[in-house]
Short mmCIF file of C-alpha atoms in Angstrom, two decimals:
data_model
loop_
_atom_site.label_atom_id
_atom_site.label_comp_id
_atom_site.label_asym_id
_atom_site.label_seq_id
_atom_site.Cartn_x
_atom_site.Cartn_y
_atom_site.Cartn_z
CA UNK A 144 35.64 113.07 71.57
CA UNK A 145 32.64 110.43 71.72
CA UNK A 146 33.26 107.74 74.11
CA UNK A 147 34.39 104.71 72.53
CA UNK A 148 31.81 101.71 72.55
CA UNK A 149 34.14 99.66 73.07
CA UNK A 150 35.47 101.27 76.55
CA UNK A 151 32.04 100.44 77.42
CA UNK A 152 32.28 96.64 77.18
CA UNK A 153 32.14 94.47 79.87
CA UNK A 154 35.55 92.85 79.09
CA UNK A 155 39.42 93.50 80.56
CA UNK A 156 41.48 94.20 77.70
CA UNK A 157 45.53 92.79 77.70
CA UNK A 158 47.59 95.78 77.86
CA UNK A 159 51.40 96.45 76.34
CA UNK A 160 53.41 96.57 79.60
CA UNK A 161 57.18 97.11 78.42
CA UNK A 162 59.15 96.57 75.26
CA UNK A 163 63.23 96.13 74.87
CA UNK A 164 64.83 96.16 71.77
CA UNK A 165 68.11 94.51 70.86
CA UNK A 166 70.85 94.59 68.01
CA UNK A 167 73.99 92.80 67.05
CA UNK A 168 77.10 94.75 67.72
CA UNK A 169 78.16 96.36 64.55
CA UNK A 170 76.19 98.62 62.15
CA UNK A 171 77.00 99.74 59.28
CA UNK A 172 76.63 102.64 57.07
CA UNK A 173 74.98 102.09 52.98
CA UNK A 174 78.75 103.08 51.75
CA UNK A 175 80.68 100.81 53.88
CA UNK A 176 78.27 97.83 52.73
CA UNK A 177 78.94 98.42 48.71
CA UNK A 178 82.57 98.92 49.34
CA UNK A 179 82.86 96.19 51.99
CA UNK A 180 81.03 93.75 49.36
CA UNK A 181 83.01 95.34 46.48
CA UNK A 182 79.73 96.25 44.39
CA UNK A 183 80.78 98.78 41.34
CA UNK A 184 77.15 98.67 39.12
CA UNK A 185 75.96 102.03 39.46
CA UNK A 186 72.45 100.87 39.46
CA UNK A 187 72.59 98.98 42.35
CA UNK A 188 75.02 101.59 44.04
CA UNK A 189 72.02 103.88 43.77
CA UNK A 190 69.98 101.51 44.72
CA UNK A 191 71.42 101.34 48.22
CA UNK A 192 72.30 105.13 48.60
CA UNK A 193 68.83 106.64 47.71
CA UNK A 194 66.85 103.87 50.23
CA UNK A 195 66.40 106.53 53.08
CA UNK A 196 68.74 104.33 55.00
CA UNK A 197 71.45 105.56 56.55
CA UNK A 198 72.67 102.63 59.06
CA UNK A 199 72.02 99.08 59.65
CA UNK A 200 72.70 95.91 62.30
CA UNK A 201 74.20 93.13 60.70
CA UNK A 202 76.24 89.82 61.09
CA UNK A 203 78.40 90.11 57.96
CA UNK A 204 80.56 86.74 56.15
CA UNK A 205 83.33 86.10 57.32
CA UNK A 206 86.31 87.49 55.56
CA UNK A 207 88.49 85.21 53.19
CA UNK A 208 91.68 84.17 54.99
CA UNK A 209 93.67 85.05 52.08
CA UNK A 210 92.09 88.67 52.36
CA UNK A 211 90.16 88.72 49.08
CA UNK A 212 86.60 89.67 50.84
CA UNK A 213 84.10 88.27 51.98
CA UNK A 214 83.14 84.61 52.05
CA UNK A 215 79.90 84.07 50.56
CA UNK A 216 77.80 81.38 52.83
CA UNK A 217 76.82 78.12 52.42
CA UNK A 218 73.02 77.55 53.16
CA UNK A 219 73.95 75.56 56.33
CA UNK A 220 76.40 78.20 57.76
CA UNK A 221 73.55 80.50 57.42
CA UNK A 222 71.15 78.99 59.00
CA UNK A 223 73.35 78.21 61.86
CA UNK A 224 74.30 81.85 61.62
CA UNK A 225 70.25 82.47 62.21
CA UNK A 226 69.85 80.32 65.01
CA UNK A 227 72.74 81.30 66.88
CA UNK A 228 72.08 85.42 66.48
CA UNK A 229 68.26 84.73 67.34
CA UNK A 230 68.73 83.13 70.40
CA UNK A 231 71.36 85.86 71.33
CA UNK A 232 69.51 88.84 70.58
CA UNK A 233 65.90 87.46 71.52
CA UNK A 234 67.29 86.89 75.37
CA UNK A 235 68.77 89.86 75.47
CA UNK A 236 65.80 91.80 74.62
CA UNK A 237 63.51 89.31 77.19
CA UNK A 238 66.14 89.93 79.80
CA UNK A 239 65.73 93.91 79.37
CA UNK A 240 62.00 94.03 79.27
CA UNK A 241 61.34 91.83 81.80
CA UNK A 242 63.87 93.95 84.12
CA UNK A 243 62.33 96.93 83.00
CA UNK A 244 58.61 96.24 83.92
CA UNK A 245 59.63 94.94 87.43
CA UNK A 246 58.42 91.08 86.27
CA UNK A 247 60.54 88.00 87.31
CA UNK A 248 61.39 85.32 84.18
CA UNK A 249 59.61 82.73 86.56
CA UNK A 250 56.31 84.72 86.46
CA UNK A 251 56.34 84.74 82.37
CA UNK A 252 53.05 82.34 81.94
CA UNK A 253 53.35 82.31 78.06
CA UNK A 254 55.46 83.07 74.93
CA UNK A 255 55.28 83.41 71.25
CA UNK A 256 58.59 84.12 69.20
CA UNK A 257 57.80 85.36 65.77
CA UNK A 258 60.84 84.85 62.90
CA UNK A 259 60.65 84.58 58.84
CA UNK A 260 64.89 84.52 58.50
CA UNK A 261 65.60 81.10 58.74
CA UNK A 262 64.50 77.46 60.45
CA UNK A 263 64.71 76.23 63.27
CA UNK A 264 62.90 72.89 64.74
CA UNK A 265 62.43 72.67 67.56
CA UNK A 266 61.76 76.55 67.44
CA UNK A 267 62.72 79.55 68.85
CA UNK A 268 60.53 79.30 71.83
CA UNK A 269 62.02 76.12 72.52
CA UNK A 270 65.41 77.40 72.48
CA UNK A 271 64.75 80.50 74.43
CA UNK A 272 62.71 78.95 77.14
CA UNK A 273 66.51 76.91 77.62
CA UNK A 274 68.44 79.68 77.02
CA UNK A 275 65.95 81.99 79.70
CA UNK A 276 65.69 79.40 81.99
CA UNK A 277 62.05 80.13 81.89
CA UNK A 278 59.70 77.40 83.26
CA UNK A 279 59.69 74.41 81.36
CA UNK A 280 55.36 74.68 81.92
CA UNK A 281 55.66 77.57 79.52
CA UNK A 282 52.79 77.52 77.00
CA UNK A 283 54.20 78.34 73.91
CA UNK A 284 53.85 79.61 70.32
CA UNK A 285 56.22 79.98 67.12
CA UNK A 286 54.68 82.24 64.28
CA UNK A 287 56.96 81.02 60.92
CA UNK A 288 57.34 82.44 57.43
CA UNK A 289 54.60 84.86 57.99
CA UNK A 290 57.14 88.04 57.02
CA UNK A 291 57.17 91.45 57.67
CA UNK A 292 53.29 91.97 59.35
CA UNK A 293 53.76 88.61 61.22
CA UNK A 294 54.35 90.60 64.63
CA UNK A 295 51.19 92.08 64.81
CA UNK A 296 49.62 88.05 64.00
CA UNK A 297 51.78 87.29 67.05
CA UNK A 298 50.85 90.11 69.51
CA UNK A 299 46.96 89.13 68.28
CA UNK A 300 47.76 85.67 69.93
CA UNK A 301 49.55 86.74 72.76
CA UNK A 302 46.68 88.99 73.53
CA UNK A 303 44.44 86.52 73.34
CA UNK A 304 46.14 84.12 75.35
CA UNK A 305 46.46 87.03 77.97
CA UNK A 306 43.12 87.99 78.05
CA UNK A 307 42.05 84.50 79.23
CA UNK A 308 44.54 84.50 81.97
CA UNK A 309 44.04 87.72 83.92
CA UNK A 310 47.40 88.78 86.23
CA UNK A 311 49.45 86.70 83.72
CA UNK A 312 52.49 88.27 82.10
CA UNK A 313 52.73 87.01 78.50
CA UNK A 314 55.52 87.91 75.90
CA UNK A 315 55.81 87.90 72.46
CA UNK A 316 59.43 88.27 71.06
CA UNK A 317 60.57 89.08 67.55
CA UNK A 318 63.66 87.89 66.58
CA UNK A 319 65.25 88.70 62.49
CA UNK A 320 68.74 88.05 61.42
CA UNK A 321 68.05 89.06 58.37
CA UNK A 322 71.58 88.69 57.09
CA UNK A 323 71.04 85.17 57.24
CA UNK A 324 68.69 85.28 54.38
CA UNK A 325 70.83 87.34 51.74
CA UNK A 326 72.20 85.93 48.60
CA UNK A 327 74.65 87.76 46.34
CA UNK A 328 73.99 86.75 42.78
CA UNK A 329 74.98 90.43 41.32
CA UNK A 330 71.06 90.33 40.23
CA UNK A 331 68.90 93.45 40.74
CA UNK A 332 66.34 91.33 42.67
CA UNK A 333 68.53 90.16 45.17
CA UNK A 334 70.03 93.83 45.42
CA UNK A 335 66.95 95.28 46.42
CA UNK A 336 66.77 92.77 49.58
CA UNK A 337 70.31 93.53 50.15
CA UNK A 338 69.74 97.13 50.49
CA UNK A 339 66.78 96.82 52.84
CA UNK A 340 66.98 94.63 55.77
CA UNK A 341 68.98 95.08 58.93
CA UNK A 342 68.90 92.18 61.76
CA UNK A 343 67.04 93.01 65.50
CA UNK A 344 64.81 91.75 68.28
CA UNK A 345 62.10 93.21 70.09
CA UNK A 346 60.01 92.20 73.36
CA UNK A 347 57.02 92.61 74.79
CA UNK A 348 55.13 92.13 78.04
CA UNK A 349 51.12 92.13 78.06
CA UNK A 350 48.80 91.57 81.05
CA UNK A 351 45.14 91.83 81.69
CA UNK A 352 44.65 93.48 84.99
CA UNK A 353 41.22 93.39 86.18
CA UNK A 354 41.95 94.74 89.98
CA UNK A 355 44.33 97.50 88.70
CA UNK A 356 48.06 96.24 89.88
CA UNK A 357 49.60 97.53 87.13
CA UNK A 358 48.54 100.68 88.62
CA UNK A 359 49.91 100.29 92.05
CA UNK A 360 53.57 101.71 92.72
CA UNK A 361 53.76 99.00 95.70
CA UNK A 362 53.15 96.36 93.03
CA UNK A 363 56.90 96.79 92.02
CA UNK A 364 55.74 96.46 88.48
CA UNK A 365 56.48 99.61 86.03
CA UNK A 366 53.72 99.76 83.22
CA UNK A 367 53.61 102.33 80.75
CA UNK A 368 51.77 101.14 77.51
CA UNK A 369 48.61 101.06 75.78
CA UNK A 370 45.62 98.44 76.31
CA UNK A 371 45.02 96.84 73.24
CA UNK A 372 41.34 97.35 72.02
CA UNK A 373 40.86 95.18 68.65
CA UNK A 374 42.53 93.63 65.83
CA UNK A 375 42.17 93.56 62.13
CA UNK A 376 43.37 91.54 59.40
CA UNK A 377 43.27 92.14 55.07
CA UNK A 378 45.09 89.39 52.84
CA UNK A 379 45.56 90.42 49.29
CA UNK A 380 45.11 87.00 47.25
CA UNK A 381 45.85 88.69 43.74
CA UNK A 382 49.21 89.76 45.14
CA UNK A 383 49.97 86.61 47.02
CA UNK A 384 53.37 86.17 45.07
CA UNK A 385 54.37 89.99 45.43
CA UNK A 386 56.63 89.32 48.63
CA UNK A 387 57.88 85.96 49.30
CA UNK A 388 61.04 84.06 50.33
CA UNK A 389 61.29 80.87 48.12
CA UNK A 390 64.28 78.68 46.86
CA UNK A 391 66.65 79.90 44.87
CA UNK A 392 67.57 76.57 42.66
CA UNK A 393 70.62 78.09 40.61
CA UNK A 394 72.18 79.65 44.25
CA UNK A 395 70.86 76.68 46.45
CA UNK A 396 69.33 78.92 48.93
CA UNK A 397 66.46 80.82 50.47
CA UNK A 398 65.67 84.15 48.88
CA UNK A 399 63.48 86.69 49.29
CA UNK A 400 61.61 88.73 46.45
CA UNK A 401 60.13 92.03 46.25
CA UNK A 402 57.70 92.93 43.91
CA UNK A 403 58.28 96.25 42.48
CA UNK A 404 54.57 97.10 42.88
CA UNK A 405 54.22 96.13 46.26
CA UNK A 406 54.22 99.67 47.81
CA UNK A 407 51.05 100.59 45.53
CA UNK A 408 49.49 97.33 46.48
CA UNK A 409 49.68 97.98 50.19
CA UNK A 410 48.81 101.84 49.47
CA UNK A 411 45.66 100.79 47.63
CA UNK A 412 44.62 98.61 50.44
CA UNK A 413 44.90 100.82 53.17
CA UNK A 414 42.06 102.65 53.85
CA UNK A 415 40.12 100.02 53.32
CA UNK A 416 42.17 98.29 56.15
CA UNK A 417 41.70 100.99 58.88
CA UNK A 418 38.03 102.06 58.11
CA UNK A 419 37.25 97.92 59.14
CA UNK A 420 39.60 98.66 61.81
CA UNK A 421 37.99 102.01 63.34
CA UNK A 422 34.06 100.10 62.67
CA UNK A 423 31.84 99.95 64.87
CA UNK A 424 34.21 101.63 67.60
CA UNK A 425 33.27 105.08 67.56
CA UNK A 426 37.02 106.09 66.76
CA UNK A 427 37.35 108.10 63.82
CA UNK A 428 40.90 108.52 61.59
CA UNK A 429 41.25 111.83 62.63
CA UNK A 430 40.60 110.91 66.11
CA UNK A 431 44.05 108.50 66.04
CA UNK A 432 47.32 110.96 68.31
CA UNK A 433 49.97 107.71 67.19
CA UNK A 434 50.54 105.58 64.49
CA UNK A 435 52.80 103.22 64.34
CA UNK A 436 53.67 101.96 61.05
CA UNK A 437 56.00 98.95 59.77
CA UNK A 438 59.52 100.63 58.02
CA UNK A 439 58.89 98.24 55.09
CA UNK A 440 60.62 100.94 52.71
CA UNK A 441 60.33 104.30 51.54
CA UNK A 442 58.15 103.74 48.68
CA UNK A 443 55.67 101.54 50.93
CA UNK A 444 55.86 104.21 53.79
CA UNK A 445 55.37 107.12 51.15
CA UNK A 446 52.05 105.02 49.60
CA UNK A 447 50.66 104.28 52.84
CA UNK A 448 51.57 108.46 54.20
CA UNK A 449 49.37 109.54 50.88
CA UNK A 450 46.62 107.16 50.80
CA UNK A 451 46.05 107.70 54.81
CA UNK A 452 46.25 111.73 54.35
CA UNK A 453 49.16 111.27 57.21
CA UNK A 454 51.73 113.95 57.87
CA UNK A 455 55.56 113.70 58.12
CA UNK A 456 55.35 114.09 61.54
CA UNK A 457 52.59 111.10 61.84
CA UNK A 458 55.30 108.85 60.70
CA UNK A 459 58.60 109.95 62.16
CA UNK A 460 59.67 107.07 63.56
CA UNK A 461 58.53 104.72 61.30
CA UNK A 462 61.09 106.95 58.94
CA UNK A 463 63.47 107.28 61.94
CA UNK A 464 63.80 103.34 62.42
CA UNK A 465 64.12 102.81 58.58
CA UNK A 466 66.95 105.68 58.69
CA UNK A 467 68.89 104.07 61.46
CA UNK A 468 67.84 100.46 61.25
CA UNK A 469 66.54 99.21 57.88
CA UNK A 470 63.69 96.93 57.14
CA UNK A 471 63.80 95.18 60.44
CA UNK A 472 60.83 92.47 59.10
CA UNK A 473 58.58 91.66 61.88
CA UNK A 474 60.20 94.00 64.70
CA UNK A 475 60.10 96.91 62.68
CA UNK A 476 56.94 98.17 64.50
CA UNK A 477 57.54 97.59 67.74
CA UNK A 478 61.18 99.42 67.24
CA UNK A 479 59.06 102.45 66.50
CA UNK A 480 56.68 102.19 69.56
CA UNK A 481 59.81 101.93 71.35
CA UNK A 482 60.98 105.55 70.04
CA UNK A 483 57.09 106.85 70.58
CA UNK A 484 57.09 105.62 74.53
CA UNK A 485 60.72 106.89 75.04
CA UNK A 486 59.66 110.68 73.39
CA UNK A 487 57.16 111.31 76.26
CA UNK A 488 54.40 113.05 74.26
CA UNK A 489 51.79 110.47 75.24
CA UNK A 490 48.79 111.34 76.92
CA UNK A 491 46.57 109.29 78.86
CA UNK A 492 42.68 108.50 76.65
CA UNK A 493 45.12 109.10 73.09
CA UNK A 494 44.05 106.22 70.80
CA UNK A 495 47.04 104.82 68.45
CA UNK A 496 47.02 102.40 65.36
CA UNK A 497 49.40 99.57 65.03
CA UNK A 498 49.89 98.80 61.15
CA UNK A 499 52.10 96.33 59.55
CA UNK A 500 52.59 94.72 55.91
CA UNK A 501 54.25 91.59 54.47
CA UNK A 502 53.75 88.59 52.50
CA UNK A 503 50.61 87.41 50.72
CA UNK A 504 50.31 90.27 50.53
CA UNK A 505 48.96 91.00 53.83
CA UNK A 506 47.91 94.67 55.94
CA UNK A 507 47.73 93.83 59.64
CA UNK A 508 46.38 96.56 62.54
CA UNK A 509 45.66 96.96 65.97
CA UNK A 510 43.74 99.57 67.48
CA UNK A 511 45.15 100.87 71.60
CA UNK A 512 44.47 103.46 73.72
CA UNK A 513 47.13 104.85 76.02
#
């Protein structure tokens, strides 16, 4: 394999640290969720059975006192519902990466949470930075309403932000309670949201390390991941309406929408995406060991396998977290780097793409090497 032009750069490059995931308490299976909501059209029963999802994480309604299922919402009790899970599952997973990699809370120089599920001002990195007990210098980010790909427009800043402060541990956390942005109207647009998303957190740690601690077993700090080599963006203006989360005036809430053609809108982007990606860097696509790939659904996993010439295998977790988790919006990706680090068939010099879709419509990638 050629040497990559850009290993040759004068230039220390953040690198991925640790990740943590974390998940509200109870899943549930695709069954349990038409039966628990009492959902008899066939249509949208087989909506939810053939999604390639077997379980998901979510805060439910509360159930009616007099027993007759669920209570539907108001738009207030679900954004409170969204800022209380959020801050709940986003410390969790800080807590757990941060123990992980060795790293103390005080030490955490920056941090940008990244959410699309509901509002919050002041946001999330406000509330966590309280919550942490993290130092109240904290520079800080929130990345809002950006969707599904926004974690990859996160990790971009938190990279950059770590990459001008060498020996810094940054983190970037991911937080979507995406049962806090479901509306049951009985409609088949709302249905296909309802069948998709799951809630769940994930956290990173990145550092530049320009004398090598990272690599030091007396440093106390346990570093496994990838350094992150470049970033790539493609926005989609004629499909700017094909995903979006808008008011709904006749339910008086948020809702999200799915184009039906957004799997062959991302799929006909995405070569385009990775051959900007891979210029000029003297990695080629067959040259790529791991890529990680947002769950956004089984048709937009299926479009992006074909138009990429990717295996099965290339994209078993991506199919793995969709199977077990759902859509998980923004975290999705970093739930499937999770499952790559954890199954131990990395090798040191392997180059890995980080791909993600969402709203605008929008392809987001990273290029690492491990």
């Amino acid at each position: 394999m050629d040497v990559s032009p850009l290993a040759k750069r004068n230039r220390v490059f953040p690198r991925v640290v640790g990740i943590a995931t974390a998940t509200p308490p109870n899943s549930y299976s695709q069954r349990e969720l038409l039966d628990i909501f009492g959902i008899t059209d066939q249509r949208i029963r087989s909506l939810f059975m053939n999604s390639a999802i077997d379980r998901r994480f979510l805060t439910l309604p509360p159930e009616e006192e007099d027993g007759g299922g669920r209570r539907m919402e108001t738009q207030g009790e679900l954004l409170r519902k969204h800022r209380a899970s959020s801050v709940e599952m986003g410390a969790r997973a800080v807590r757990e990466v941060v123990a992980r990699t060795g790293f103390d809370l005080s030490e955490i120089g920056y941090i940008c949470c990244v959410t699309t599920t509901g509002l919050l001002t002041p946001g999330l990195s406000a509330h966590l930075i309280k919550e942490l007990g993290l130092s109240v210098h904290t520079s800080r980010l929130d990345v809002v309403g950006m969707g599904c790909n926004a974690g990859l427009n996160g990790l971009n800043a938190v990279a950059g932000w770590a990459g001008a402060h060498p020996g810094r541990p940054a983190l970037m956390v991911c937080v979507e309670t995406c049962s806090a942005a479901y509306v049951f109207d009985g409609t088949m647009r709302t249905a296909v949201v309802n069948s998709l998303f799951g809630d769940g957190a994930a956290a990173v740690v990145l550092m530049a390390d320009p004398v090598g601690l990272l690599d030091l077993p007396e440093s106390g700090i346990r570093a496994e991941g990838p350094t992150i080599l470049k970033f790539s963006s493609c926005i989609i203006p004629d499909a700017i309406d094909a995903m979006r989360y808008d008011w709904d005036d006749d339910q008086g809430k948020f809702s999200f929408f799915l184009d039906r053609d957004v799997p062959y809108v991302v799929g006909a982007h995405a070569e385009l995406i990775i051959d900007r990606l891979l210029a000029n860097t003297g990695v080629r696509r067959s040259d790529v060991a791991h890529w990680i790939i947002h769950s956004g659904g089984k048709k937009v996993i299926d479009s992006v396998q074909i138009n990429l010439g990717l295996t099965r295998h290339d994209v078993r977790h991506t199919t793995g977290v969709l199977r077990d988790y759902g859509n998980l919006s923004s975290g999705s990706f970093l739930f499937s780097y999770e499952r790559l680090m954890a199954e131990g068939l990395v090798n040191a010099g392997d180059y890995g793409v980080l791909m993600t879709m969402g709203p605008g419509s929008t392809i987001e990638t990273a290029l690492v090497r491990y």
